[in-house]
Short mmCIF file of C-alpha atoms in Angstrom, two decimals:
data_model
loop_
_atom_site.label_atom_id
_atom_site.label_comp_id
_atom_site.label_asym_id
_atom_site.label_seq_id
_atom_site.Cartn_x
_atom_site.Cartn_y
_atom_site.Cartn_z
CA MET A 1 107.59 95.77 122.22
CA PRO A 2 104.77 95.32 119.70
CA SER A 3 103.43 91.84 119.75
CA SER A 4 101.73 91.22 116.49
CA VAL A 5 103.01 91.73 112.90
CA LEU A 6 101.29 91.12 109.65
CA ILE A 7 103.53 90.85 106.53
CA SER A 8 102.10 90.63 102.95
CA GLY A 9 103.91 88.70 100.21
CA ALA A 10 105.75 86.46 102.87
CA SER A 11 105.96 83.17 101.16
CA ARG A 12 109.49 83.77 99.79
CA GLY A 13 112.24 86.33 99.34
CA LEU A 14 112.53 89.28 101.56
CA GLY A 15 109.04 88.81 103.12
CA LEU A 16 109.91 85.30 104.21
CA ALA A 17 113.22 86.35 105.54
CA THR A 18 111.64 89.13 107.62
CA ALA A 19 108.98 86.81 108.91
CA ARG A 20 111.59 84.45 110.19
CA GLU A 21 113.71 87.28 111.75
CA LEU A 22 110.76 88.74 113.60
CA ALA A 23 109.57 85.44 114.82
CA VAL A 24 113.01 84.73 116.26
CA ARG A 25 112.83 88.12 118.04
CA GLY A 26 109.70 87.18 119.72
CA TYR A 27 106.99 88.77 117.78
CA ARG A 28 103.77 87.11 116.87
CA VAL A 29 104.21 87.05 113.02
CA PHE A 30 101.39 86.45 110.59
CA ALA A 31 102.65 85.76 107.08
CA GLY A 32 100.23 86.67 104.23
CA VAL A 33 100.43 84.09 101.32
CA ARG A 34 98.33 83.73 98.32
CA ALA A 35 98.00 79.91 98.50
CA SER A 36 97.46 77.69 101.44
CA GLY A 37 100.67 75.65 102.34
CA ALA A 38 102.94 78.17 100.73
CA LEU A 39 104.75 79.10 103.84
CA PRO A 40 107.65 76.89 104.91
CA ALA A 41 106.93 75.00 108.06
CA ASP A 42 110.24 76.26 109.79
CA THR A 43 109.20 80.02 109.50
CA GLY A 44 107.93 80.46 113.07
CA ALA A 45 104.98 82.42 111.61
CA GLY A 46 101.24 81.80 111.27
CA GLU A 47 100.16 81.47 107.64
CA VAL A 48 97.28 83.76 106.54
CA LEU A 49 95.71 83.64 103.12
CA LEU A 50 96.04 87.22 101.68
CA ASP A 51 95.66 88.48 98.15
CA VAL A 52 96.32 92.23 98.21
CA THR A 53 94.44 92.73 94.86
CA SER A 54 91.23 91.61 96.55
CA GLN A 55 89.58 93.87 99.20
CA SER A 56 87.55 90.94 100.52
CA SER A 57 90.62 88.80 101.07
CA VAL A 58 92.39 91.86 102.68
CA ASP A 59 89.51 92.45 105.02
CA GLU A 60 89.21 88.67 105.91
CA ALA A 61 92.89 88.50 106.57
CA VAL A 62 92.93 91.50 108.89
CA ARG A 63 89.86 90.18 110.74
CA ARG A 64 91.44 86.83 111.26
CA VAL A 65 94.67 88.27 112.55
CA GLY A 66 92.66 90.48 114.84
CA ARG A 67 90.65 87.71 116.32
CA LYS A 68 93.86 85.66 116.97
CA ALA A 69 96.09 88.51 118.20
CA GLY A 70 93.65 91.05 119.48
CA GLY A 71 94.85 93.53 116.92
CA ILE A 72 97.70 94.28 114.47
CA ASP A 73 100.51 96.34 116.03
CA VAL A 74 102.73 96.41 112.93
CA LEU A 75 101.87 96.11 109.24
CA ILE A 76 104.58 95.40 106.68
CA ASN A 77 103.40 96.02 103.14
CA ASN A 78 105.92 93.82 101.27
CA ALA A 79 103.93 92.19 98.44
CA GLY A 80 105.35 93.14 95.14
CA LEU A 81 105.73 92.46 91.45
CA HIS A 82 108.38 93.51 88.95
CA ALA A 83 108.12 94.01 85.19
CA PHE A 84 111.19 94.39 82.98
CA GLY A 85 111.27 96.27 79.63
CA ALA A 86 111.25 99.73 77.97
CA LEU A 87 108.02 101.56 78.60
CA GLU A 88 107.18 101.72 74.90
CA ALA A 89 107.27 97.80 74.86
CA ALA A 90 105.34 97.45 78.19
CA ASP A 91 102.16 95.14 78.23
CA GLU A 92 99.23 97.21 79.56
CA ALA A 93 97.68 94.21 81.37
CA ARG A 94 101.00 93.47 83.12
CA PHE A 95 101.46 97.12 83.96
CA ARG A 96 98.10 97.29 85.58
CA GLU A 97 98.67 94.14 87.45
CA LEU A 98 101.94 95.53 88.84
CA LEU A 99 100.32 98.84 90.02
CA ASP A 100 97.50 96.91 91.50
CA VAL A 101 99.83 94.83 93.72
CA ASN A 102 102.57 97.31 94.42
CA LEU A 103 100.46 100.46 94.98
CA LEU A 104 96.85 99.70 95.44
CA GLY A 105 97.48 96.49 97.28
CA ALA A 106 99.48 98.45 99.92
CA TRP A 107 96.71 100.99 100.10
CA ARG A 108 93.97 98.33 100.65
CA LEU A 109 95.77 96.71 103.39
CA THR A 110 96.75 100.04 105.10
CA ARG A 111 93.13 101.16 104.93
CA ALA A 112 91.97 97.87 106.48
CA VAL A 113 94.35 98.05 109.50
CA LEU A 114 94.06 101.89 110.26
CA PRO A 115 90.63 101.88 111.96
CA ASP A 116 91.76 99.67 114.75
CA MET A 117 95.15 101.40 114.96
CA ARG A 118 93.43 104.77 115.17
CA THR A 119 91.06 103.51 117.96
CA ARG A 120 94.08 102.06 120.01
CA GLY A 121 96.06 105.15 119.33
CA SER A 122 99.17 103.20 118.24
CA GLY A 123 100.53 101.27 115.21
CA HIS A 124 103.32 101.19 112.76
CA ILE A 125 103.00 100.76 109.05
CA LEU A 126 106.03 99.88 107.02
CA MET A 127 106.16 100.30 103.24
CA VAL A 128 108.78 98.12 101.44
CA SER A 129 109.92 100.49 98.64
CA SER A 130 113.06 100.45 96.57
CA LEU A 131 115.73 102.70 95.19
CA SER A 132 113.49 102.41 92.03
CA GLY A 133 111.24 104.77 93.87
CA LEU A 134 113.93 107.35 94.01
CA VAL A 135 115.72 106.87 90.63
CA GLY A 136 114.22 105.62 87.37
CA LEU A 137 116.44 103.08 85.68
CA PRO A 138 116.13 102.27 81.94
CA ALA A 139 113.84 99.24 81.28
CA ASP A 140 112.60 99.60 84.92
CA GLY A 141 109.91 102.26 84.33
CA GLN A 142 106.88 100.20 85.26
CA TYR A 143 108.40 99.19 88.64
CA ALA A 144 109.72 102.72 89.14
CA ALA A 145 106.18 104.15 88.51
CA SER A 146 104.73 101.94 91.29
CA LYS A 147 107.43 102.74 93.83
CA PHE A 148 107.58 106.46 93.14
CA ALA A 149 103.88 106.38 93.64
CA LEU A 150 104.29 104.44 96.92
CA GLU A 151 106.72 106.89 98.13
CA GLY A 152 104.35 109.91 97.53
CA MET A 153 101.42 108.01 99.06
CA SER A 154 103.40 107.25 102.14
CA GLU A 155 104.54 110.84 102.61
CA SER A 156 100.93 112.00 102.63
CA LEU A 157 99.82 109.02 104.80
CA ALA A 158 102.36 109.85 107.48
CA LEU A 159 101.02 113.37 107.82
CA GLU A 160 97.52 112.26 108.00
CA VAL A 161 97.84 109.52 110.59
CA GLN A 162 100.44 110.92 113.05
CA ARG A 163 97.72 112.63 114.93
CA PHE A 164 96.40 109.09 115.90
CA GLY A 165 99.67 107.83 117.14
CA VAL A 166 100.39 105.69 113.99
CA ARG A 167 103.89 105.76 112.48
CA VAL A 168 104.80 105.30 108.83
CA THR A 169 108.12 104.20 107.57
CA LEU A 170 109.40 103.88 104.00
CA LEU A 171 112.08 101.10 103.65
CA ASP A 172 114.14 101.96 100.55
CA ALA A 173 115.87 98.72 99.59
CA GLY A 174 118.88 98.38 97.41
CA PRO A 175 119.61 95.24 95.45
CA TYR A 176 119.12 92.01 97.44
CA ASP A 177 119.52 88.48 96.21
CA THR A 178 115.83 87.52 95.86
CA ASP A 179 113.87 86.05 92.85
CA MET A 180 112.94 89.64 91.89
CA LEU A 181 116.64 90.34 91.23
CA HIS A 182 117.08 87.32 88.81
CA ARG A 183 115.53 88.61 85.51
CA ASP A 184 114.27 85.87 83.38
CA VAL A 185 116.20 85.90 80.19
CA SER A 186 113.29 84.34 78.37
CA ALA A 187 111.75 87.83 78.71
CA LEU A 188 114.19 88.89 76.02
CA HIS A 189 112.50 86.76 73.43
CA HIS A 190 109.06 88.10 74.20
CA LEU A 191 110.12 91.67 74.17
CA SER A 192 112.09 91.32 70.98
CA TYR A 193 109.06 90.14 69.07
CA SER A 194 106.58 92.47 70.76
CA ARG A 195 105.00 95.40 68.85
CA HIS A 196 107.61 97.88 69.96
CA GLY A 197 110.35 95.80 71.71
CA ALA A 198 112.73 95.13 68.84
CA ALA A 199 113.93 98.73 68.79
CA TYR A 200 115.06 98.32 72.35
CA GLU A 201 116.64 94.79 72.02
CA PRO A 202 120.27 95.92 72.44
CA LEU A 203 119.33 97.58 75.71
CA HIS A 204 117.18 94.79 76.93
CA ARG A 205 119.84 92.24 76.00
CA ALA A 206 122.69 94.20 77.86
CA LEU A 207 120.62 94.56 81.03
CA LEU A 208 119.36 91.00 81.03
CA THR A 209 122.70 89.32 80.47
CA GLN A 210 124.97 91.48 82.85
CA LYS A 211 126.17 89.93 86.00
CA ARG A 212 123.86 90.88 88.97
CA SER A 213 124.44 90.51 92.56
CA GLY A 214 122.91 91.60 95.68
CA GLU A 215 123.01 91.32 99.55
CA PRO A 216 121.41 88.24 101.12
CA PRO A 217 117.77 88.92 102.10
CA GLN A 218 118.63 87.93 105.61
CA SER A 219 120.70 91.20 105.99
CA ALA A 220 117.74 93.28 104.85
CA ALA A 221 115.46 91.40 107.18
CA GLY A 222 117.66 92.26 110.12
CA ILE A 223 117.59 95.94 109.33
CA ILE A 224 113.70 95.75 108.91
CA ALA A 225 113.40 93.96 112.18
CA SER A 226 115.56 96.61 113.92
CA VAL A 227 113.14 99.33 112.47
CA VAL A 228 110.23 97.38 114.02
CA ASP A 229 112.04 96.93 117.36
CA ASP A 230 112.71 100.78 117.47
CA PRO A 231 110.57 102.84 115.12
CA PRO A 232 112.57 105.86 113.86
CA ASP A 233 111.29 109.44 113.62
CA ARG A 234 112.57 109.70 110.10
CA LEU A 235 110.13 108.64 107.34
CA ARG A 236 112.67 107.15 104.84
CA ILE A 237 115.18 104.35 105.88
CA PRO A 238 117.85 103.06 103.30
CA ILE A 239 118.17 99.40 103.37
CA GLY A 240 121.63 98.14 102.61
CA PRO A 241 125.01 99.55 101.50
CA VAL A 242 124.07 100.46 98.02
CA ALA A 243 121.00 102.31 99.33
CA GLU A 244 123.09 104.21 101.78
CA GLN A 245 125.48 105.17 98.94
CA VAL A 246 122.58 106.50 96.74
CA PHE A 247 121.02 108.34 99.63
CA ALA A 248 124.45 110.12 100.19
CA SER A 249 125.11 110.76 96.50
CA LEU A 250 121.63 112.15 95.70
CA GLU A 251 121.27 113.81 99.14
CA ILE A 252 117.91 112.08 99.59
CA ASP A 253 115.52 113.52 102.12
CA ARG A 254 114.89 111.24 104.92
CA GLY A 255 111.50 112.91 105.26
CA GLU A 256 112.21 115.93 107.30
CA ARG A 257 112.48 118.58 104.64
CA ALA A 258 109.47 117.33 102.75
CA ARG A 259 107.44 117.32 105.93
CA ARG A 260 108.27 121.03 106.59
CA VAL A 261 107.39 122.04 103.10
CA ALA A 262 104.10 120.04 103.11
CA LEU A 263 102.92 121.48 106.45
CA GLU A 264 103.80 124.98 105.36
CA ALA A 265 102.01 124.61 102.06
CA ALA A 266 99.04 123.03 103.39
CA SER A 267 98.84 125.08 106.74
CA VAL A 268 97.64 122.00 108.78
CA GLY A 269 100.06 122.32 111.58
CA TRP A 270 97.00 122.25 113.89
CA TRP A 271 96.16 118.77 112.71
CA MET A 272 99.58 117.41 113.48
CA ARG A 273 99.24 118.88 116.99
CA GLY A 274 95.85 117.21 117.60
CA GLU A 275 94.05 120.64 117.72
CA GLU A 276 90.96 121.99 116.12
CA PRO A 277 91.29 124.17 112.90
CA GLU A 278 92.81 127.38 113.44
#
C-alpha cells in the first residue's frame, strides 16, 4: 500500500473529506492549504502550505513532504475554483484565475512530483475532474473549459509517464454537496449589471434559484480512497451515481479507445513498451 499522499485544496469540501478518509485507512496524508491553521485539527493529516498558482510554493511543499515522508507515492490534484455565468458576461481576470488554479495548478504540482516518481519507478497521480469536463452546461463554460483541458492534458500525461511506472487517473465527479455546488445568488446582481450580463439574466436567474442537491462529499471520498487503494487500469473513473448515468448515456470512453487511437496516430508503441525508437 502506498504510504504517502499529497492532496491540494484540502482545507474543505471534497479535499478535506478525502484527506480524512485516507488518514483513517492508514495513509500518511499531507493536506495542502493556502493559509496556516486552515486544516481542522481532527483531520488526521499533516498541514502543508500550498498555493498551486505559485511555482515556488509548489516546489517548497513537495520538498517538505519529501523530507518528512521520503517521497510522495500518491498526488491528488484537487484544488479548484468555479465561476458562474454566460461566457459573454465572463470577467477575464476571474477566468484567468480559474484556469490558473484548475489547469495550470494541476500541471505545476504534477511536474514537481514527477522527477522523484520517475526515479523510483512508481507513483499515482489523480486528477479531480468533473462531468463539466465531458459536457458543457449553459453558464458553466469557464469551468468546463478548465476541466475539458484537464481531461486532455491527463490523457497525454498518462501515455507519457506509463513507461516510468507512473499511473494517471481522471476522477469525473458528479454533483456533490460542497461549497462549489451552492452558487452565491449575489452573483446574479453582479452579472445583471455587467457589460453583457443583462441579456442572460433569465438564464442566470433560473439556474441560480433552482433547487440543487448532491451526494455528501464523504461518499465521493470513499470512492477516491478505493481508487488509491487499488489503482485501476482505466484512465477515467466516474464518481457517483449521476456520473455513472452520464457515462452510460453518452458512452464515455474510460480511456481505452482514446489510448488505442493516440498510439496508432503517434506511432509510439515503442515508448510505451520501454524500448528505443523503431
